[in-house]
Amino acid sequence: MKRSQIFILALVVALLLLQFFLRTHHLTVQDPYLDEGFHIKRAEHAWSFEEHPGRFSHGKVLLYYWLGLFQLKPDNALPAARAGMAIFSLITSATIFTLGKYLFNRGAGLIALGLYAVLPLALFYERMAMADPLALGLSALIGWRSLIFARRPTQREGVILGVLITMATLAKLTMGLMPAFPVAAALIYYPWQKGDLRSQARRWFNTYFPPLLLAALVVAVLWGFMVIPAYLARNSDRPFILVDAFNRRSEAKDPDTPIEYVEQLMPLVYEMTSRGFMAAALGAIVGLLAAWALNRGLRRALYPCLGYRKQKKPTMPGLRSTLYAVVWLLLILLLPFMEARLVTMRYFMPAAGPLVLILGAAGATLWQIRLPWINLLIRAGVIVLIGAWVWQFALPFIRDDLTDPAQLPFTGTNNTEYQRGYLIADDAVRAAAHTLNQTEPPAKHIYANWWLCHLLYFYTAQDVQCLSEKTSTQELRTFLDDDLAPGESAYLALSG
């Protein structure tokens, strides 16, 4: 192994270790979020196979099986589940580095990996037991294998892609556009030539359609184990829950258009990325396309005037690689922007992968420009810009997230979901759990409403029965009359 390869490998390992430390340090300092309670309670029973997973899928069934690998019990469920997501984050970041290396160069992969390790958007959610980081990692794997498929369209690659696409959509249904990724890769990387487009399209079809069809069949067969039983049980008293209907747009107050959704979302995005980061990402896309145009059309005209005639030809990123990264970003975001009811940051989280990849490509491209009179200035600018963002935005966020998340400057749904209100297990929830734990003799019957029940799970070993999600006062009275014997006492915990 060459010395340069050893150095690159050492940097990659160091960045992965840094990332894992940031994801696992003070792992329980963030109050449990309601959805974590849902996910962990379902994961506790996922591997028992007592019922079909479609009955508790809610559009993210693969997450429950991943978390269930860590043998979750109430006393250690939260740190174990969050550590499980931190472990998976290493797969995500390693794949992002690989994509950067294959699409652009090793420098792009390293910059993308470094940015991802400290990006607050990735850090915050990978310290929680949420489905979005899992979906990002699987989409990155699809991107990697789609590249291989575009260059080697075999039946084996078709099967691999079919399995990965199934896993990504089972991890989170917002990945529903991922089947288009290998198709886009095949279109982007096919060696199109000037001439007879019809004959080229025919060759493309003959080359790629058979393995793509095989991938589609794999997805259909694997999803069939969910869809067919769900269809058969559609009129039963326990229908399957493949999609969480609450998260889809249906009411007049929901965002009307993707543009309106984006307008409401962007202030939340800035709180976990910064305006400068998002502006740089947009500028990077434009700049990479401009660099390609310069390399293709203007190099011969301009470079001799700049004293560049004897310099080595620079390696500019191709149009195809830039388009590929942009396609990844769009496939992640289009479905939530069009269908999501909740304006929430977690739907945007998977975009962290393509964003750092695009920025890594732009940084590496600027770094290797060899115009003698601005070379050092450009490299210094890259270092200063990245360093300023890390120092002024990323590090303060990391400090607060790892020590006191309540101090994070969140507003809107970022604040109501993760810092206050009935969606987190705050001091009031812990006090209620402490009261239940101290009852002597232990309470025989404890009831809690739907929201509170899944948060009490983290702090009490008592058997708490969850009430239905929408239970009126009259329904609650009737239920308690039927469930309790005359004169029998019970504890009732309510919130909201």
Short mmCIF file of C-alpha atoms in Angstrom, two decimals:
data_model
loop_
_atom_site.label_atom_id
_atom_site.label_comp_id
_atom_site.label_asym_id
_atom_site.label_seq_id
_atom_site.Cartn_x
_atom_site.Cartn_y
_atom_site.Cartn_z
CA MET A 1 0.00 0.00 0.00
CA LYS A 2 1.35 3.41 -0.98
CA ARG A 3 2.09 6.05 1.64
CA SER A 4 -0.62 8.32 0.23
CA GLN A 5 -3.16 5.50 0.51
CA ILE A 6 -2.16 4.85 4.12
CA PHE A 7 -2.59 8.55 4.87
CA ILE A 8 -6.06 8.64 3.29
CA LEU A 9 -7.09 5.50 5.17
CA ALA A 10 -5.86 6.99 8.45
CA LEU A 11 -7.88 10.16 7.83
CA VAL A 12 -11.00 8.17 7.05
CA VAL A 13 -10.64 6.08 10.21
CA ALA A 14 -10.00 9.20 12.31
CA LEU A 15 -13.10 10.94 10.93
CA LEU A 16 -15.23 7.84 11.51
CA LEU A 17 -14.01 7.62 15.11
CA LEU A 18 -14.75 11.33 15.61
CA GLN A 19 -18.22 10.84 14.19
CA PHE A 20 -18.94 7.85 16.42
CA PHE A 21 -17.75 9.75 19.49
CA LEU A 22 -20.00 12.71 18.69
CA ARG A 23 -22.97 10.38 18.16
CA THR A 24 -22.50 8.45 21.42
CA HIS A 25 -21.12 10.97 23.94
CA HIS A 26 -23.69 11.76 26.67
CA LEU A 27 -26.17 9.71 24.67
CA THR A 28 -29.17 10.24 26.94
CA VAL A 29 -28.78 13.97 27.59
CA GLN A 30 -31.52 14.65 25.02
CA ASP A 31 -34.97 13.99 26.49
CA PRO A 32 -36.70 11.04 24.79
CA TYR A 33 -38.89 12.08 21.90
CA LEU A 34 -42.37 10.59 21.52
CA ASP A 35 -41.60 8.83 18.23
CA GLU A 36 -38.63 7.15 19.89
CA GLY A 37 -41.07 5.64 22.35
CA PHE A 38 -43.22 4.32 19.51
CA HIS A 39 -40.23 2.88 17.67
CA ILE A 40 -38.56 1.25 20.66
CA LYS A 41 -41.75 -0.33 22.02
CA ARG A 42 -42.48 -1.84 18.62
CA ALA A 43 -38.85 -2.95 18.23
CA GLU A 44 -39.01 -4.78 21.56
CA HIS A 45 -41.44 -7.31 20.07
CA ALA A 46 -40.41 -7.23 16.39
CA TRP A 47 -38.26 -10.36 16.51
CA SER A 48 -40.82 -12.37 18.46
CA PHE A 49 -42.85 -12.84 15.23
CA GLU A 50 -46.06 -12.94 17.27
CA GLU A 51 -47.88 -10.90 14.64
CA HIS A 52 -47.34 -9.82 11.06
CA PRO A 53 -45.06 -6.74 10.92
CA GLY A 54 -47.51 -5.01 8.61
CA ARG A 55 -49.88 -4.55 11.54
CA PHE A 56 -47.44 -2.16 13.21
CA SER A 57 -45.46 -0.93 10.21
CA HIS A 58 -46.47 2.75 10.12
CA GLY A 59 -44.24 3.12 7.05
CA LYS A 60 -40.95 2.32 8.79
CA VAL A 61 -40.99 -1.37 9.70
CA LEU A 62 -37.31 -2.05 8.96
CA LEU A 63 -36.32 0.39 11.72
CA TYR A 64 -38.03 -1.81 14.31
CA TYR A 65 -36.05 -4.85 13.23
CA TRP A 66 -32.78 -2.91 13.30
CA LEU A 67 -33.44 -1.55 16.79
CA GLY A 68 -34.71 -4.94 17.92
CA LEU A 69 -31.25 -6.41 17.34
CA PHE A 70 -30.08 -4.59 20.46
CA GLN A 71 -32.39 -6.54 22.83
CA LEU A 72 -34.24 -3.52 24.14
CA LYS A 73 -35.55 -3.50 27.71
CA PRO A 74 -37.09 -0.49 29.45
CA ASP A 75 -34.11 0.15 31.75
CA ASN A 76 -31.60 0.42 28.88
CA ALA A 77 -33.83 0.85 25.84
CA LEU A 78 -32.99 4.49 25.14
CA PRO A 79 -29.16 4.30 25.14
CA ALA A 80 -29.18 0.94 23.36
CA ALA A 81 -31.47 2.16 20.58
CA ARG A 82 -29.59 5.41 20.11
CA ALA A 83 -26.27 3.57 20.08
CA GLY A 84 -27.70 1.32 17.38
CA MET A 85 -28.36 4.33 15.18
CA ALA A 86 -24.86 5.68 15.89
CA ILE A 87 -23.42 2.38 14.70
CA PHE A 88 -25.46 2.53 11.49
CA SER A 89 -24.28 6.09 10.90
CA LEU A 90 -20.80 4.69 10.25
CA ILE A 91 -22.19 2.73 7.29
CA THR A 92 -23.80 5.92 6.02
CA SER A 93 -20.68 8.06 6.22
CA ALA A 94 -18.41 5.36 4.79
CA THR A 95 -20.75 5.06 1.81
CA ILE A 96 -20.79 8.84 1.36
CA PHE A 97 -16.97 8.78 1.23
CA THR A 98 -17.10 5.97 -1.33
CA LEU A 99 -19.58 7.90 -3.48
CA GLY A 100 -17.40 11.00 -3.31
CA LYS A 101 -14.35 9.00 -4.39
CA TYR A 102 -16.15 7.26 -7.27
CA LEU A 103 -18.07 10.28 -8.54
CA PHE A 104 -15.34 12.90 -8.13
CA ASN A 105 -12.08 12.04 -6.32
CA ARG A 106 -10.73 11.07 -2.91
CA GLY A 107 -10.50 14.71 -1.85
CA ALA A 108 -14.23 15.16 -2.43
CA GLY A 109 -14.93 12.02 -0.41
CA LEU A 110 -12.78 13.22 2.49
CA ILE A 111 -14.36 16.68 2.60
CA ALA A 112 -17.84 15.16 2.43
CA LEU A 113 -16.99 12.72 5.22
CA GLY A 114 -15.56 15.48 7.41
CA LEU A 115 -18.56 17.74 6.88
CA TYR A 116 -20.97 14.91 7.59
CA ALA A 117 -19.21 14.04 10.86
CA VAL A 118 -19.86 17.53 12.28
CA LEU A 119 -23.00 18.59 10.39
CA PRO A 120 -25.62 19.39 13.06
CA LEU A 121 -28.43 18.12 10.83
CA ALA A 122 -26.88 14.64 10.76
CA LEU A 123 -25.56 14.75 14.33
CA PHE A 124 -28.86 15.66 15.96
CA TYR A 125 -30.92 12.88 14.37
CA GLU A 126 -28.23 10.20 14.52
CA ARG A 127 -28.19 10.66 18.30
CA MET A 128 -31.86 9.60 18.34
CA ALA A 129 -33.73 6.39 17.49
CA MET A 130 -35.37 7.70 14.33
CA ALA A 131 -36.02 6.17 10.91
CA ASP A 132 -34.62 9.01 8.82
CA PRO A 133 -30.89 8.25 9.37
CA LEU A 134 -31.56 4.62 8.46
CA ALA A 135 -33.30 5.73 5.27
CA LEU A 136 -30.39 8.01 4.37
CA GLY A 137 -27.84 5.23 4.80
CA LEU A 138 -29.82 2.84 2.62
CA SER A 139 -30.34 5.48 -0.06
CA ALA A 140 -26.56 6.04 -0.09
CA LEU A 141 -26.03 2.31 -0.57
CA ILE A 142 -28.51 2.39 -3.46
CA GLY A 143 -26.55 5.27 -4.96
CA TRP A 144 -23.30 3.32 -4.68
CA ARG A 145 -24.69 0.12 -6.19
CA SER A 146 -26.50 2.09 -8.91
CA LEU A 147 -23.13 3.46 -10.02
CA ILE A 148 -21.78 -0.06 -10.25
CA PHE A 149 -24.93 -1.17 -12.06
CA ALA A 150 -24.62 1.63 -14.63
CA ARG A 151 -21.14 0.39 -15.53
CA ARG A 152 -21.84 -3.33 -15.12
CA PRO A 153 -25.57 -4.04 -15.70
CA THR A 154 -25.71 -7.69 -14.66
CA GLN A 155 -28.50 -9.75 -13.17
CA ARG A 156 -26.54 -9.95 -9.92
CA GLU A 157 -26.53 -6.16 -9.64
CA GLY A 158 -30.24 -6.14 -10.40
CA VAL A 159 -30.93 -8.47 -7.47
CA ILE A 160 -28.73 -6.41 -5.13
CA LEU A 161 -30.54 -3.22 -6.12
CA GLY A 162 -33.92 -4.87 -5.68
CA VAL A 163 -33.04 -5.89 -2.13
CA LEU A 164 -31.62 -2.46 -1.25
CA ILE A 165 -34.61 -0.60 -2.71
CA THR A 166 -36.96 -2.83 -0.72
CA MET A 167 -34.98 -2.19 2.45
CA ALA A 168 -34.95 1.58 1.89
CA THR A 169 -38.70 1.78 1.30
CA LEU A 170 -39.36 -0.48 4.29
CA ALA A 171 -37.12 1.75 6.39
CA LYS A 172 -39.22 4.78 5.49
CA LEU A 173 -41.85 5.25 2.81
CA THR A 174 -40.51 8.72 2.02
CA MET A 175 -37.86 6.77 0.07
CA GLY A 176 -40.58 5.76 -2.38
CA LEU A 177 -38.78 7.37 -5.33
CA MET A 178 -35.60 5.34 -4.83
CA PRO A 179 -36.57 2.82 -7.56
CA ALA A 180 -35.80 5.62 -10.03
CA PHE A 181 -32.17 5.86 -8.84
CA PRO A 182 -30.70 2.97 -10.87
CA VAL A 183 -32.73 4.08 -13.90
CA ALA A 184 -31.28 7.58 -13.57
CA ALA A 185 -27.78 6.15 -13.17
CA ALA A 186 -28.17 4.09 -16.34
CA LEU A 187 -29.40 7.12 -18.28
CA ILE A 188 -26.70 9.45 -16.97
CA TYR A 189 -23.73 7.14 -17.44
CA TYR A 190 -24.66 5.48 -20.71
CA PRO A 191 -22.11 6.55 -23.38
CA TRP A 192 -24.51 8.56 -25.52
CA GLN A 193 -23.07 9.78 -28.82
CA LYS A 194 -24.12 12.23 -31.48
CA GLY A 195 -26.05 10.44 -34.16
CA ASP A 196 -28.97 8.05 -34.33
CA LEU A 197 -30.70 8.49 -30.97
CA ARG A 198 -33.27 5.79 -31.70
CA SER A 199 -30.70 3.03 -32.18
CA GLN A 200 -28.83 4.16 -29.06
CA ALA A 201 -32.05 4.10 -27.06
CA ARG A 202 -32.70 0.59 -28.32
CA ARG A 203 -29.24 -0.54 -27.21
CA TRP A 204 -29.76 1.14 -23.84
CA PHE A 205 -33.05 -0.69 -23.42
CA ASN A 206 -31.58 -4.05 -24.38
CA THR A 207 -28.66 -3.53 -22.00
CA TYR A 208 -30.41 -2.22 -18.91
CA PHE A 209 -34.01 -3.34 -19.05
CA PRO A 210 -33.49 -7.04 -18.15
CA PRO A 211 -31.61 -6.39 -14.87
CA LEU A 212 -33.93 -3.47 -14.06
CA LEU A 213 -36.91 -5.76 -14.56
CA LEU A 214 -35.28 -8.30 -12.27
CA ALA A 215 -34.78 -5.59 -9.63
CA ALA A 216 -38.45 -4.64 -9.94
CA LEU A 217 -39.50 -8.27 -9.53
CA VAL A 218 -37.38 -8.59 -6.38
CA VAL A 219 -39.04 -5.48 -4.95
CA ALA A 220 -42.50 -6.78 -5.87
CA VAL A 221 -41.88 -10.19 -4.31
CA LEU A 222 -40.45 -8.82 -1.07
CA TRP A 223 -43.12 -6.14 -0.74
CA GLY A 224 -45.71 -8.79 -1.54
CA PHE A 225 -45.19 -10.27 1.92
CA MET A 226 -46.53 -6.96 3.26
CA VAL A 227 -49.07 -5.89 0.67
CA ILE A 228 -50.94 -9.17 0.07
CA PRO A 229 -51.73 -9.87 3.76
CA ALA A 230 -52.63 -6.19 4.17
CA TYR A 231 -55.11 -6.44 1.31
CA LEU A 232 -56.66 -9.60 2.72
CA ALA A 233 -57.04 -7.96 6.14
CA ARG A 234 -58.38 -4.65 4.85
CA ASN A 235 -61.92 -5.23 6.16
CA SER A 236 -60.97 -7.00 9.39
CA ASP A 237 -61.15 -5.54 12.88
CA ARG A 238 -57.33 -5.27 12.84
CA PRO A 239 -56.28 -3.87 9.45
CA PHE A 240 -52.63 -3.43 8.59
CA ILE A 241 -51.01 -0.03 9.08
CA LEU A 242 -48.58 0.19 6.17
CA VAL A 243 -48.85 3.98 5.93
CA ASP A 244 -49.31 6.47 8.74
CA ALA A 245 -52.22 8.45 7.30
CA PHE A 246 -51.70 11.22 9.87
CA ASN A 247 -48.52 12.30 8.07
CA ARG A 248 -50.16 12.79 4.65
CA ARG A 249 -51.73 16.04 3.52
CA SER A 250 -55.49 15.97 3.85
CA GLU A 251 -56.72 19.14 5.56
CA ALA A 252 -57.11 22.71 4.34
CA LYS A 253 -54.58 24.00 6.88
CA ASP A 254 -51.85 21.72 5.52
CA PRO A 255 -49.34 23.18 3.01
CA ASP A 256 -51.05 23.46 -0.39
CA THR A 257 -48.03 23.14 -2.66
CA PRO A 258 -44.41 21.96 -2.47
CA ILE A 259 -43.33 25.60 -2.71
CA GLU A 260 -45.39 26.52 0.35
CA TYR A 261 -43.99 23.50 2.20
CA VAL A 262 -40.42 24.55 1.38
CA GLU A 263 -41.10 28.14 2.48
CA GLN A 264 -42.27 26.90 5.89
CA LEU A 265 -39.45 24.37 6.19
CA MET A 266 -36.40 26.48 5.32
CA PRO A 267 -36.25 28.48 8.60
CA LEU A 268 -36.07 25.14 10.41
CA VAL A 269 -33.39 23.89 8.01
CA TYR A 270 -31.21 26.91 8.72
CA GLU A 271 -31.26 26.09 12.44
CA MET A 272 -29.48 22.78 11.75
CA THR A 273 -27.33 23.76 8.78
CA SER A 274 -27.04 27.59 8.67
CA ARG A 275 -27.91 29.92 5.83
CA GLY A 276 -24.29 29.94 4.72
CA PHE A 277 -24.20 26.15 4.40
CA MET A 278 -27.35 26.04 2.27
CA ALA A 279 -26.18 28.97 0.13
CA ALA A 280 -22.85 27.21 -0.36
CA ALA A 281 -24.64 24.00 -1.41
CA LEU A 282 -26.70 25.87 -4.00
CA GLY A 283 -23.62 27.73 -5.17
CA ALA A 284 -21.71 24.46 -5.37
CA ILE A 285 -24.26 22.97 -7.78
CA VAL A 286 -24.06 26.03 -10.02
CA GLY A 287 -20.29 26.18 -9.67
CA LEU A 288 -19.74 22.52 -10.52
CA LEU A 289 -21.80 22.90 -13.68
CA ALA A 290 -19.85 26.06 -14.53
CA ALA A 291 -16.57 24.22 -13.93
CA TRP A 292 -17.67 21.53 -16.36
CA ALA A 293 -18.55 24.16 -18.96
CA LEU A 294 -15.20 25.88 -18.44
CA ASN A 295 -13.35 22.62 -18.79
CA ARG A 296 -15.24 21.69 -21.96
CA GLY A 297 -15.71 24.94 -23.80
CA LEU A 298 -13.57 27.79 -22.51
CA ARG A 299 -10.31 26.13 -21.46
CA ARG A 300 -8.57 26.52 -24.81
CA ALA A 301 -9.63 30.15 -25.13
CA LEU A 302 -8.86 31.39 -21.63
CA TYR A 303 -6.07 29.32 -20.11
CA PRO A 304 -3.31 30.42 -22.55
CA CYS A 305 -4.11 34.03 -21.67
CA LEU A 306 -3.57 33.17 -18.01
CA GLY A 307 -0.16 31.62 -18.54
CA TYR A 308 -1.61 28.13 -18.23
CA ARG A 309 -0.32 26.64 -21.48
CA LYS A 310 2.40 24.54 -19.83
CA GLN A 311 0.43 23.54 -16.78
CA LYS A 312 -1.02 20.09 -16.34
CA LYS A 313 -4.67 19.82 -17.37
CA PRO A 314 -6.86 19.96 -14.23
CA THR A 315 -9.37 17.26 -13.46
CA MET A 316 -12.78 18.93 -13.38
CA PRO A 317 -15.89 17.11 -12.19
CA GLY A 318 -18.02 15.83 -15.04
CA LEU A 319 -21.54 16.93 -15.76
CA ARG A 320 -22.69 13.38 -15.14
CA SER A 321 -21.31 13.18 -11.61
CA THR A 322 -22.86 16.50 -10.66
CA LEU A 323 -26.22 15.50 -12.12
CA TYR A 324 -26.04 12.20 -10.28
CA ALA A 325 -25.58 13.93 -6.91
CA VAL A 326 -28.45 16.33 -7.67
CA VAL A 327 -30.71 13.42 -8.67
CA TRP A 328 -29.98 11.77 -5.31
CA LEU A 329 -31.01 14.97 -3.54
CA LEU A 330 -34.23 15.29 -5.54
CA LEU A 331 -35.25 11.66 -5.07
CA ILE A 332 -34.95 12.15 -1.31
CA LEU A 333 -36.86 15.43 -1.09
CA LEU A 334 -39.57 15.38 -3.75
CA LEU A 335 -41.94 12.94 -2.06
CA PRO A 336 -41.96 14.67 1.37
CA PHE A 337 -42.30 18.07 -0.30
CA MET A 338 -45.32 16.86 -2.31
CA GLU A 339 -47.09 14.65 0.24
CA ALA A 340 -45.98 15.41 3.80
CA ARG A 341 -48.45 17.04 6.14
CA LEU A 342 -46.02 17.88 8.94
CA VAL A 343 -43.49 20.62 8.35
CA THR A 344 -40.70 18.93 10.28
CA MET A 345 -36.93 18.75 9.97
CA ARG A 346 -36.71 15.00 10.21
CA TYR A 347 -38.11 14.61 6.68
CA PHE A 348 -35.26 16.80 5.44
CA MET A 349 -32.55 14.93 7.36
CA PRO A 350 -31.71 12.39 4.59
CA ALA A 351 -30.74 15.33 2.37
CA ALA A 352 -27.62 15.68 4.53
CA GLY A 353 -25.92 12.98 2.44
CA PRO A 354 -26.16 14.52 -1.04
CA LEU A 355 -25.60 18.02 0.37
CA VAL A 356 -22.21 17.20 1.89
CA LEU A 357 -21.31 15.21 -1.23
CA ILE A 358 -21.99 18.24 -3.44
CA LEU A 359 -20.03 20.53 -1.13
CA GLY A 360 -17.17 18.03 -0.98
CA ALA A 361 -17.00 17.95 -4.77
CA ALA A 362 -16.96 21.75 -4.95
CA GLY A 363 -14.25 22.02 -2.31
CA ALA A 364 -12.06 19.41 -3.99
CA THR A 365 -12.53 21.09 -7.37
CA LEU A 366 -11.44 24.46 -6.02
CA TRP A 367 -8.51 22.85 -4.24
CA GLN A 368 -7.02 21.37 -7.39
CA ILE A 369 -7.21 24.49 -9.56
CA ARG A 370 -3.59 25.15 -10.52
CA LEU A 371 -3.61 28.68 -11.89
CA PRO A 372 -0.27 29.93 -10.50
CA TRP A 373 -1.36 33.37 -9.46
CA ILE A 374 -4.45 32.39 -7.43
CA ASN A 375 -3.67 28.81 -6.36
CA LEU A 376 -2.77 29.54 -2.74
CA LEU A 377 -5.51 32.13 -2.42
CA ILE A 378 -8.20 29.66 -3.48
CA ARG A 379 -6.96 26.94 -1.14
CA ALA A 380 -6.77 29.39 1.74
CA GLY A 381 -10.32 30.47 0.96
CA VAL A 382 -11.59 26.88 1.08
CA ILE A 383 -9.93 26.32 4.46
CA VAL A 384 -11.19 29.62 5.88
CA LEU A 385 -14.78 29.08 4.73
CA ILE A 386 -15.00 25.56 6.13
CA GLY A 387 -13.19 26.55 9.32
CA ALA A 388 -15.43 29.58 9.87
CA TRP A 389 -18.59 27.50 9.48
CA VAL A 390 -17.30 24.83 11.86
CA TRP A 391 -16.14 27.38 14.45
CA GLN A 392 -19.12 29.72 14.37
CA PHE A 393 -21.98 27.30 13.74
CA ALA A 394 -21.16 23.60 14.01
CA LEU A 395 -19.09 23.64 17.21
CA PRO A 396 -21.58 25.73 19.27
CA PHE A 397 -24.38 23.43 18.12
CA ILE A 398 -22.35 20.32 18.98
CA ARG A 399 -21.48 21.71 22.41
CA ASP A 400 -25.12 22.36 23.28
CA ASP A 401 -26.38 19.11 21.75
CA LEU A 402 -23.90 17.04 23.76
CA THR A 403 -24.36 18.89 27.06
CA ASP A 404 -27.69 20.75 27.22
CA PRO A 405 -29.97 20.38 24.17
CA ALA A 406 -32.51 22.71 25.75
CA GLN A 407 -30.10 25.55 24.93
CA LEU A 408 -30.20 24.90 21.19
CA PRO A 409 -31.69 27.98 19.45
CA PHE A 410 -34.70 26.15 18.05
CA THR A 411 -37.96 27.74 16.95
CA GLY A 412 -41.19 26.46 15.42
CA THR A 413 -41.62 22.70 15.26
CA ASN A 414 -37.94 22.19 16.10
CA ASN A 415 -38.75 23.71 19.48
CA THR A 416 -42.13 22.06 20.06
CA GLU A 417 -40.93 18.61 19.01
CA TYR A 418 -37.59 18.45 20.82
CA GLN A 419 -37.51 21.02 23.62
CA ARG A 420 -40.93 21.51 25.17
CA GLY A 421 -44.50 20.26 25.15
CA TYR A 422 -46.10 16.85 25.36
CA LEU A 423 -43.85 15.27 22.69
CA ILE A 424 -40.81 14.84 24.93
CA ALA A 425 -40.21 13.11 28.26
CA ASP A 426 -39.38 16.18 30.34
CA ASP A 427 -39.22 16.72 34.11
CA ALA A 428 -43.01 16.37 34.44
CA VAL A 429 -42.93 12.92 32.82
CA ARG A 430 -40.04 11.84 35.03
CA ALA A 431 -41.89 13.08 38.11
CA ALA A 432 -44.99 11.09 37.14
CA ALA A 433 -42.87 7.98 36.60
CA HIS A 434 -41.18 8.49 39.97
CA THR A 435 -44.58 8.68 41.68
CA LEU A 436 -45.68 5.45 40.03
CA ASN A 437 -42.42 3.74 41.01
CA GLN A 438 -42.88 4.73 44.67
CA THR A 439 -46.43 3.45 45.11
CA GLU A 440 -46.77 0.90 47.92
CA PRO A 441 -48.14 -1.60 47.30
CA PRO A 442 -47.46 -1.38 43.56
CA ALA A 443 -50.49 -0.31 41.59
CA LYS A 444 -52.35 -3.17 39.98
CA HIS A 445 -53.80 -1.02 37.22
CA ILE A 446 -52.07 1.98 35.62
CA TYR A 447 -53.52 3.71 32.58
CA ALA A 448 -51.98 6.50 30.53
CA ASN A 449 -53.14 8.33 27.45
CA TRP A 450 -51.53 7.48 24.13
CA TRP A 451 -48.83 10.16 24.16
CA LEU A 452 -47.74 9.89 27.77
CA CYS A 453 -47.74 6.10 27.82
CA HIS A 454 -44.90 5.81 25.30
CA LEU A 455 -42.79 8.30 27.27
CA LEU A 456 -43.38 6.71 30.69
CA TYR A 457 -41.95 3.53 29.17
CA PHE A 458 -38.43 4.92 29.58
CA TYR A 459 -38.72 5.68 33.30
CA THR A 460 -40.91 3.10 34.98
CA ALA A 461 -40.89 -0.68 35.19
CA GLN A 462 -44.59 -0.66 36.05
CA ASP A 463 -47.01 -2.20 33.57
CA VAL A 464 -48.69 0.86 32.05
CA GLN A 465 -51.65 0.22 29.77
CA CYS A 466 -51.87 2.63 26.84
CA LEU A 467 -55.30 4.07 26.10
CA SER A 468 -56.48 4.49 22.53
CA GLU A 469 -55.04 7.41 20.59
CA LYS A 470 -58.39 9.21 20.41
CA THR A 471 -60.39 8.49 23.56
CA SER A 472 -63.17 10.83 24.65
CA THR A 473 -64.06 11.36 28.30
CA GLN A 474 -67.20 9.27 27.93
CA GLU A 475 -65.31 6.46 26.21
CA LEU A 476 -62.69 6.52 28.96
CA ARG A 477 -65.36 6.30 31.67
CA THR A 478 -67.03 3.37 29.93
CA PHE A 479 -63.70 1.59 29.43
CA LEU A 480 -62.71 1.94 33.09
CA ASP A 481 -66.13 0.74 34.27
CA ASP A 482 -65.73 -2.38 32.15
CA ASP A 483 -62.06 -3.03 32.96
CA LEU A 484 -62.11 -2.49 36.75
CA ALA A 485 -63.95 -4.55 39.32
CA PRO A 486 -66.31 -2.71 41.72
CA GLY A 487 -64.24 -0.89 44.36
CA GLU A 488 -60.95 -1.60 42.57
CA SER A 489 -58.51 1.35 42.41
CA ALA A 490 -56.24 2.41 39.57
CA TYR A 491 -53.85 5.18 38.56
CA LEU A 492 -54.64 7.32 35.54
CA ALA A 493 -51.90 9.48 33.97
CA LEU A 494 -52.89 12.08 31.40
CA SER A 495 -51.06 14.75 29.41
CA GLY A 496 -51.63 17.00 26.45
#
